[in-house]
Coordinates of C-alpha atoms and ligand atoms in Angstrom, one line a residue:
X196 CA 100.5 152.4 17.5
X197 CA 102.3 149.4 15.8
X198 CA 100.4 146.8 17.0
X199 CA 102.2 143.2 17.8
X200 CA 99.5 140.6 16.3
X201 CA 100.4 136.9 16.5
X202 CA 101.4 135.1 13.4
X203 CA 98.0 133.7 12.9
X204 CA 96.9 136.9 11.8
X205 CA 99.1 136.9 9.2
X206 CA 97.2 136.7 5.7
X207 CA 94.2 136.0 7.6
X208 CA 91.0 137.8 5.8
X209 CA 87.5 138.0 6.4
X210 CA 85.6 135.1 4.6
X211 CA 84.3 135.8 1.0
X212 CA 80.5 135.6 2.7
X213 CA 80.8 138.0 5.5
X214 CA 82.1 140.7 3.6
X215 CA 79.8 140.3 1.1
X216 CA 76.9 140.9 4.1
X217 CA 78.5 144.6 3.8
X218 CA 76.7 145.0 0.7
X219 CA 73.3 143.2 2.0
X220 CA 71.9 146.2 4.4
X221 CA 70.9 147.9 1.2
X222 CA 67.1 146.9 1.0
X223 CA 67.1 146.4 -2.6
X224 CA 70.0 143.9 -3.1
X225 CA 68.9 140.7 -4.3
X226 CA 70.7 137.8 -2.0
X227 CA 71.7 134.8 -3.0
X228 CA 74.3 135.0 -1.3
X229 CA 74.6 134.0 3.0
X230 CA 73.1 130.9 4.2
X231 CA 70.2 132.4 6.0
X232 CA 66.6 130.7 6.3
X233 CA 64.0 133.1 5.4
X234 CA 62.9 135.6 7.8
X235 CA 59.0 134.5 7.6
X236 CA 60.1 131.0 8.3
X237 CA 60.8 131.7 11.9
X238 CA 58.4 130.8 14.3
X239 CA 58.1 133.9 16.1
X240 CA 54.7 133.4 17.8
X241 CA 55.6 130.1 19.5
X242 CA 58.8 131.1 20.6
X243 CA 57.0 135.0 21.9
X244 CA 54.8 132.3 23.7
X245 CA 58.0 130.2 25.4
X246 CA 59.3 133.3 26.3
X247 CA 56.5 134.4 28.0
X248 CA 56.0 131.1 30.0
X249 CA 59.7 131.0 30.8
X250 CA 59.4 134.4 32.9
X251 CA 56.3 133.6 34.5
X252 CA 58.2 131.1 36.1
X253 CA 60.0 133.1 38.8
X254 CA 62.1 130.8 40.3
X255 CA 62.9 129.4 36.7
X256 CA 63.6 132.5 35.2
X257 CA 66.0 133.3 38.2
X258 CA 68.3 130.2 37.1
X259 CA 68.2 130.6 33.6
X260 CA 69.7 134.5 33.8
X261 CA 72.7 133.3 36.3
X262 CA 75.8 131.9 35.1
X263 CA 75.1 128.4 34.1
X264 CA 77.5 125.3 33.3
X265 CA 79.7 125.0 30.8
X266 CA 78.4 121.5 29.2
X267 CA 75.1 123.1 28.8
X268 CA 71.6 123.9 30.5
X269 CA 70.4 120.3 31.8
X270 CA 66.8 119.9 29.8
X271 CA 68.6 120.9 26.8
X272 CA 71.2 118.7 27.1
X273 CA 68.4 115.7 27.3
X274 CA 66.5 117.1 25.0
X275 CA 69.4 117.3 22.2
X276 CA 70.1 113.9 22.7
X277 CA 66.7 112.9 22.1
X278 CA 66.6 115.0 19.0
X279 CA 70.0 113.3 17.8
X280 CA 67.5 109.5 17.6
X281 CA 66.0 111.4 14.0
X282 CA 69.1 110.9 12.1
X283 CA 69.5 107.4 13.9
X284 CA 71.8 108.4 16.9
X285 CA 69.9 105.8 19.1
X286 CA 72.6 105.8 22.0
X287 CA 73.4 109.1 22.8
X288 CA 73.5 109.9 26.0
X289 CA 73.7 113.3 28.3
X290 CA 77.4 113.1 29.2
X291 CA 78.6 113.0 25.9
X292 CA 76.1 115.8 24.7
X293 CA 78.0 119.5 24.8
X294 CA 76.0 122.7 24.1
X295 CA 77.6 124.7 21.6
X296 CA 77.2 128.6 20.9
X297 CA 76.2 127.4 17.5
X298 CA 77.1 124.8 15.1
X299 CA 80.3 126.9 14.1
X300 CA 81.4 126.5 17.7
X301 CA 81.6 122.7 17.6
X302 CA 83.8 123.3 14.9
X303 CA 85.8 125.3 16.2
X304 CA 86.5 123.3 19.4
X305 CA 87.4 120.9 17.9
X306 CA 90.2 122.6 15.7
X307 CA 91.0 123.6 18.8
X308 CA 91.4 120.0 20.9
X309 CA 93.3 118.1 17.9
X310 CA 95.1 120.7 15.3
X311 CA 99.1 122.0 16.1
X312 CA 100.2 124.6 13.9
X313 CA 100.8 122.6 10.5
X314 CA 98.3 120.1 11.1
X315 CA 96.4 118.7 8.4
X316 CA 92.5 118.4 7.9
X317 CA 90.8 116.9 4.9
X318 CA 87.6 118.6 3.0
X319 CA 85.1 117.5 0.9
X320 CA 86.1 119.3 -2.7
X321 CA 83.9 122.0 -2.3
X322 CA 82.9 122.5 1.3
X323 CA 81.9 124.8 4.2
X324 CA 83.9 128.0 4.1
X325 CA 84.1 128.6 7.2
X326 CA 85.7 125.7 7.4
X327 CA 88.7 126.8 5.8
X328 CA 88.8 130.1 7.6
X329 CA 88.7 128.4 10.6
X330 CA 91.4 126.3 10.0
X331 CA 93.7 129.5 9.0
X332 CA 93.5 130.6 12.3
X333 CA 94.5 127.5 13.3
X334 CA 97.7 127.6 11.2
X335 CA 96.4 124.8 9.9
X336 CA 96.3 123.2 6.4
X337 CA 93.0 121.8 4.4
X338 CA 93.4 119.5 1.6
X339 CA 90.4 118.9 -0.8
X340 CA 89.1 115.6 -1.3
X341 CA 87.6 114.8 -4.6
X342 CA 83.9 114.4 -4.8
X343 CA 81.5 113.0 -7.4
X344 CA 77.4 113.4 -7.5
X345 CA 76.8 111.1 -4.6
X346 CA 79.6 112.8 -2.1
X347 CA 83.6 112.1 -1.7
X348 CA 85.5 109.6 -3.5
X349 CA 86.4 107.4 -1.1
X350 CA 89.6 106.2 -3.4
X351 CA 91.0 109.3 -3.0
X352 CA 90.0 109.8 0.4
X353 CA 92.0 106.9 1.2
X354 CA 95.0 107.6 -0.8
X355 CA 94.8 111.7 1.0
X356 CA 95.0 109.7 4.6
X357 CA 98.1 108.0 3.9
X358 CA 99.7 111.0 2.1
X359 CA 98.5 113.6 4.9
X360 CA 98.1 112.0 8.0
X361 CA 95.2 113.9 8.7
X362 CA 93.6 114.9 12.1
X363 CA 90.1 114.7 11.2
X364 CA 87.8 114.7 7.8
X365 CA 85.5 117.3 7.8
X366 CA 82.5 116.6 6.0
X367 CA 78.3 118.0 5.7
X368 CA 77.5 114.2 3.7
X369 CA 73.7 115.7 4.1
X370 CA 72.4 118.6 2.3
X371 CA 75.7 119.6 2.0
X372 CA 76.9 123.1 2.1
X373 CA 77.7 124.4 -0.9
X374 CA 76.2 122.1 -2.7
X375 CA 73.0 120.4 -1.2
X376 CA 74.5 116.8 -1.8
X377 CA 73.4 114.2 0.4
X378 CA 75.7 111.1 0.4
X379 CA 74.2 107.8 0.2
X380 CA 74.2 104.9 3.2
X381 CA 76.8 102.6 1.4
X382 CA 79.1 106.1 1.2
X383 CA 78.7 106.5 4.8
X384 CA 79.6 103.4 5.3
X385 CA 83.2 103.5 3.6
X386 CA 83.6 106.4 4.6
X387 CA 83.5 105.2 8.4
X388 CA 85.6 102.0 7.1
X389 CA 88.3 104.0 5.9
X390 CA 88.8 106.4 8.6
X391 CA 88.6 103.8 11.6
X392 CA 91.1 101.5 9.7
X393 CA 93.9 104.5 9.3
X394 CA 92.5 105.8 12.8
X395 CA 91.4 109.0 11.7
X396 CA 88.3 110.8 13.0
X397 CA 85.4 112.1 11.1
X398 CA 83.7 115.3 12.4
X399 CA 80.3 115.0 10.9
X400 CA 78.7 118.4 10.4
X401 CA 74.8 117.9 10.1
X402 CA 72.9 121.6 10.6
X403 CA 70.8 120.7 7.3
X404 CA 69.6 116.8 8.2
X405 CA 65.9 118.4 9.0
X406 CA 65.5 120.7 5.9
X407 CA 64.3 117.9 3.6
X408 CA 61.6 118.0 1.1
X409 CA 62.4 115.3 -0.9
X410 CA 63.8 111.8 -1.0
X411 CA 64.4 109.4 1.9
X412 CA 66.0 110.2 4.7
X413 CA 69.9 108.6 4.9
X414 CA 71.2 107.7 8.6
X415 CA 73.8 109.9 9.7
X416 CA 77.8 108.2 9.8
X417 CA 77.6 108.8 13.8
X418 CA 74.9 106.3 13.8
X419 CA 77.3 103.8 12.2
X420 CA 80.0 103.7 14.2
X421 CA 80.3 101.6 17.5
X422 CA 84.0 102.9 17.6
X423 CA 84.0 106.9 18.8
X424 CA 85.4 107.9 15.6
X425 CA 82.6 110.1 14.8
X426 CA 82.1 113.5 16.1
X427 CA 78.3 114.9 15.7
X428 CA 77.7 118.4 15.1
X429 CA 74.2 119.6 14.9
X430 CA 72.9 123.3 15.2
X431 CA 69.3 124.7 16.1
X432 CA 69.6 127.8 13.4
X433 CA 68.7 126.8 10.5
X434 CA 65.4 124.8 11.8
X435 CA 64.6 127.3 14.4
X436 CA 66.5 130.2 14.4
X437 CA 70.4 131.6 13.7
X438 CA 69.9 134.0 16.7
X439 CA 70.0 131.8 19.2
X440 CA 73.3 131.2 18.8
X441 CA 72.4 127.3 20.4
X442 CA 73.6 124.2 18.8
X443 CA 74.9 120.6 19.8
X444 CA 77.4 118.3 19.7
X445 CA 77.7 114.5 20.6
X446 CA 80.5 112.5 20.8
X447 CA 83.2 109.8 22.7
X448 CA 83.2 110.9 26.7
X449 CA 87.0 112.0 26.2
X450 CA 86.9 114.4 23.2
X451 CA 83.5 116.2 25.1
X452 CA 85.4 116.7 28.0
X453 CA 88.5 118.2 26.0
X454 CA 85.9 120.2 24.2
X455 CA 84.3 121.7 27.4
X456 CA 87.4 122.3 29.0
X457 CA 88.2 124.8 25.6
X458 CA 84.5 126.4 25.7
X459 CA 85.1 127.0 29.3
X460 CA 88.2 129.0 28.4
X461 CA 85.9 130.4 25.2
X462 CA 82.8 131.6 26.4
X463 CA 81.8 129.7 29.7
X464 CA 78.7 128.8 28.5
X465 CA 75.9 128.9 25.8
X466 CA 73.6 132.0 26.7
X467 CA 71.1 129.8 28.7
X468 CA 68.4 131.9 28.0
X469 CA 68.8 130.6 24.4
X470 CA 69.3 126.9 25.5
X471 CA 66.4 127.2 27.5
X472 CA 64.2 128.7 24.2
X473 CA 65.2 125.8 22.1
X474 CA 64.7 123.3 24.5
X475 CA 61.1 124.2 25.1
X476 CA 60.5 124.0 21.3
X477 CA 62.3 120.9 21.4
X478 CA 60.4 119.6 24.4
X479 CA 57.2 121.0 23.6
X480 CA 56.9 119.1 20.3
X481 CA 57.0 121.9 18.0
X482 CA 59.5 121.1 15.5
X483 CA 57.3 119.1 13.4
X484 CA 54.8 121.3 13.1
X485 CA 57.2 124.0 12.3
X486 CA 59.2 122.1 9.6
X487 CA 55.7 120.9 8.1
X488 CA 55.1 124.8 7.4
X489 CA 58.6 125.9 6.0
X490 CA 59.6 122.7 3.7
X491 CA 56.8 123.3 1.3
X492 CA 58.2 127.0 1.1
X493 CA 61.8 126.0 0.6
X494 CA 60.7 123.1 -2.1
X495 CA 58.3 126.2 -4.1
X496 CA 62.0 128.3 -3.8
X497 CA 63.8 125.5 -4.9
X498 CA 62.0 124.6 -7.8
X499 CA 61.3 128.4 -8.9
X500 CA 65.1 128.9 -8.6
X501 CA 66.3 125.7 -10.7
X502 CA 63.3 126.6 -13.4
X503 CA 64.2 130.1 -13.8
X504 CA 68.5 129.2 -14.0
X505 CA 66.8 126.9 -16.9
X506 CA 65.1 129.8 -18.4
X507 CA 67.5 132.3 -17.7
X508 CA 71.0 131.1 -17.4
X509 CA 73.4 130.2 -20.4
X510 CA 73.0 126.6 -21.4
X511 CA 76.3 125.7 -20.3
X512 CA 75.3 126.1 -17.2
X513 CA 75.1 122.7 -14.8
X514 CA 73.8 122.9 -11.1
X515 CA 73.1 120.9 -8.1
X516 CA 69.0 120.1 -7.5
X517 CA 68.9 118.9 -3.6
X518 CA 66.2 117.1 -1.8
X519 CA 66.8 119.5 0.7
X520 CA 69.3 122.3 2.4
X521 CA 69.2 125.6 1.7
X522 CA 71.9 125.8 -1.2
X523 CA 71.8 125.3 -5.1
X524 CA 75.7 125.0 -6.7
X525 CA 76.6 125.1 -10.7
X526 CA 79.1 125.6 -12.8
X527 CA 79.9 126.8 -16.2
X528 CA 81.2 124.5 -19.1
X529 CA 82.9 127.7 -20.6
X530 CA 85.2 127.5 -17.7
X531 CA 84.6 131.2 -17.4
X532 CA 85.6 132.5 -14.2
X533 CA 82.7 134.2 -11.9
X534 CA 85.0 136.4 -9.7
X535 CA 84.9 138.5 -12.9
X536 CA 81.3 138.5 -13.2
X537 CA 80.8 139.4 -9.2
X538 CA 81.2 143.3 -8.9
X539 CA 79.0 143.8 -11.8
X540 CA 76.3 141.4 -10.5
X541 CA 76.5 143.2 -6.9
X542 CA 76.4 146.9 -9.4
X543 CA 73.2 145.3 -10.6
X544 CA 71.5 144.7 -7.1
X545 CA 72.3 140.8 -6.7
X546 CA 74.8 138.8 -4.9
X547 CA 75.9 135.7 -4.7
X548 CA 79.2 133.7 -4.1
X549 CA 81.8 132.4 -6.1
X550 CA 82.8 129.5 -6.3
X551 CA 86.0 128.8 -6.0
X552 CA 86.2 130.3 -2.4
X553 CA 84.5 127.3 -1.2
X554 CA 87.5 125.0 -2.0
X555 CA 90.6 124.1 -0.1
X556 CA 92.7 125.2 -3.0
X557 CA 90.9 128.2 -4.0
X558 CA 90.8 126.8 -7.4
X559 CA 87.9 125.9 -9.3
X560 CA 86.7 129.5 -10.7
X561 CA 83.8 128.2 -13.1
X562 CA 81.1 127.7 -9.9
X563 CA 79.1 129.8 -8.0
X564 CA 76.7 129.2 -5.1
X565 CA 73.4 130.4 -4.5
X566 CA 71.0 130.1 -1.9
X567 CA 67.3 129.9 -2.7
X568 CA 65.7 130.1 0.9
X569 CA 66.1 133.8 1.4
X570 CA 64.6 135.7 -1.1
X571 CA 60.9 136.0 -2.1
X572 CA 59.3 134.2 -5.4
X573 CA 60.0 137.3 -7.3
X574 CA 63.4 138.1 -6.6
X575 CA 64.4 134.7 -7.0
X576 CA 62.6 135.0 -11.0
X577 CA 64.4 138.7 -11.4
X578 CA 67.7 138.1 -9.5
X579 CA 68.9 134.9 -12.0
X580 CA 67.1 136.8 -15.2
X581 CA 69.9 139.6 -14.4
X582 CA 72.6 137.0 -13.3
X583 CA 71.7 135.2 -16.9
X584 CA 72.0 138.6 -18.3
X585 CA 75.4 139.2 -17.0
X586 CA 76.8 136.0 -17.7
X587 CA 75.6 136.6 -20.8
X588 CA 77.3 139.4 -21.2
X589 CA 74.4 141.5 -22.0
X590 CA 74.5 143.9 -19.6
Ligands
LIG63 C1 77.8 123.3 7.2 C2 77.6 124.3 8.2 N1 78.1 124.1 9.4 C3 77.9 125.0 10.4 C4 77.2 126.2 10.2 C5 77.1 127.2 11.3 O1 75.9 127.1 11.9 P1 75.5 128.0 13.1 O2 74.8 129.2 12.6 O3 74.7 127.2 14.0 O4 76.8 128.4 13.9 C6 76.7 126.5 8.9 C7 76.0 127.7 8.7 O5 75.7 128.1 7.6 C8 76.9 125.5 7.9 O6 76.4 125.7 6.7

């Protein structure tokens, strides 16, 4: 059959990441590659014991498996916008909270309310990667915004606006992904400046906020603005678990309600059953607890990934060291270029990702990210002393 496929297929390919996952059901590949929080870091015993109160609840139970509504399960949606008052969202209220089938989603939805075909969004210079795919099937175009130690330079920033008349700036400005960069107040606060004076909105993208083990925390941009410039995107994976699929968003009355009426048309609603999971560990005041348990791991990871890149790696090596995220980003002096360097690495049981696909030009071919929250101690020491090997060119 010759199939028809709209143009937005065209070119369109699986993002570096998921097709490296292909590689990751081997049990003895070393990843340093997806985003994920480490399996023992979920809290599986208090969420077997939600579960098991949710269905001794008859009636309860009997709501929670029927079709629910699209904005979201009710308690959740109250109990997201309480969570939002830790990164200094003091005002958010229910009706502009949307449940989202993961952080992803939000993004997503919003391509979808605000981007035509040819549409322009700007980056931070590196940033998400799905990001970038999602834009693609948008037919829409990304354009990288410089960015220095303490996040995007707003010069340039200012200067992209005018040039590209953007829809919305993307941006993670905590823990960012890939680099684990967290963006300091006065940042935030140009950064809000600029885009409310050319009238451009700011989709803040914040699933990392709660993963800190260092360093004070920094208000998010949302809590800055008195405008509705800001979209807030926040996701329950990476503190409780990817699974659930469950995330939020908060944001000005009109652009939730444009958002809703997409998800409608997308999925209907968040599976409630999840929504009603994370709002009981919400509710019943677990999340400290839990993140009191799992940042001392990710810190111990952290630091016995950035000491063994300095005992392993070649010395022209430069990385990232982040208070907090999941995600450690270098790159080479010798402006080598790690594509070259990835089938061999993958040959020699470890993955990680390159670079250069995290940038809206594709471009910078020196980096590489790597993430240091899924693998034990010991890979993390014998997956960089092969990497150093290979970029060494020993092996
Ligand atoms: C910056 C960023 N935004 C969104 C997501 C998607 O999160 P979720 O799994 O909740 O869809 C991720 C996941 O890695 C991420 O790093």
């Amino acid at each position: 059959m010759n199939y028809n496929f709209s143009d937005r297929m065209n070119g369109l390919q699986a993002n570096a990441i998921r097709e490296i996952f292909k590689y990751l059901s081997d049990p003895s590949m070393i990843s340093f590659a997806g985003g994920m929080p480490s399996g023992d870091a979920f809290p599986v015993e208090i969420l077997r014991g939600i579960c098991e109160e949710l269905f001794k609840d008859k009636d309860g139970i009997r709501g929670i498996l029927q079709y629910g509504s699209t904005e979201g399960y009710a308690p959740l949606r109250e109990s997201a916008a309480e969570f939002v008052k830790r990164v200094g969202i003091a005002d958010a209220r229910v009706e502009n909270t949307l449940i989202i089938t993961g952080g992803q989603q939000g993004i997503d939805l919003a391509c979808k309310i605000f981007l035509n075909k040819g549409d322009c969004v700007l980056v931070e210079d590196p940033t998400y990667i799905a990001v970038l795919h999602i834009l693609k099937t948008y037919e829409a175009k990304a354009y990288g915004v410089r960015s220095g130690r303490d996040g995007i330079d707003t010069d340039d920033l200012e200067e992209k606006i005018k040039k590209y008349r953007p829809k919305f700036i993307y941006l993670v400005p905590t823990f960012g992904n890939p680099t684990g960069k967290t963006y300091p107040i006065e940042k935030r606060k140009k950064i809000l400046d600029t885009a409310v004076k050319h009238g451009v909105v700011v989709f803040e993208d914040d699933p990392y906020s709660h993963l800190r083990f260092g360093g004070d925390a920094v208000p998010s941009i949302k809590s800055l603005d008195s405008t509705g410039a800001v979209i807030y995107n926040t996701s329950f994976s990476k503190i409780i678990s990817p699974g659930l699929r469950c995330g939020a968003c908060i944001a000005d009355g009109e652009i939730i309600s444009k958002m809703t009426l997409c998800k409608q048309a997308t999925d209907v609603h968040t599976p409630t059953l999840s929504q009603a999971i994370a709002d009981a560990f919400l509710r019943g005041g677990f999340l400290d607890g839990h993140l009191e348990k799992i940042l001392p791991v990710y810190l111990g990871k952290k630091k016995l990934m950035r000491a063994a890149i300095e005992k392993y790696m070649p010395a022209d090596f430069k990385c990232t060291d982040p208070n907090g995220g999941l995600f450690i980003f270098g790159e080479f002096g010798s402006g080598i270029n790690t594509a070259d360097y990835f089938m061999k690495a993958l040959k020699n049981k470890v993955a990680y990702v390159n670079g250069a696909d995290f940038f809206a030009a594709g471009d910078v071919f020196s980096t590489v990210r790597l993430n240091f929250s899924n693998g034990s101690g010991a890979q993390i020491e014998s997956g960089i002393k092969v990497l150093g090997k290979i970029f060494k060119g020993e092996i």
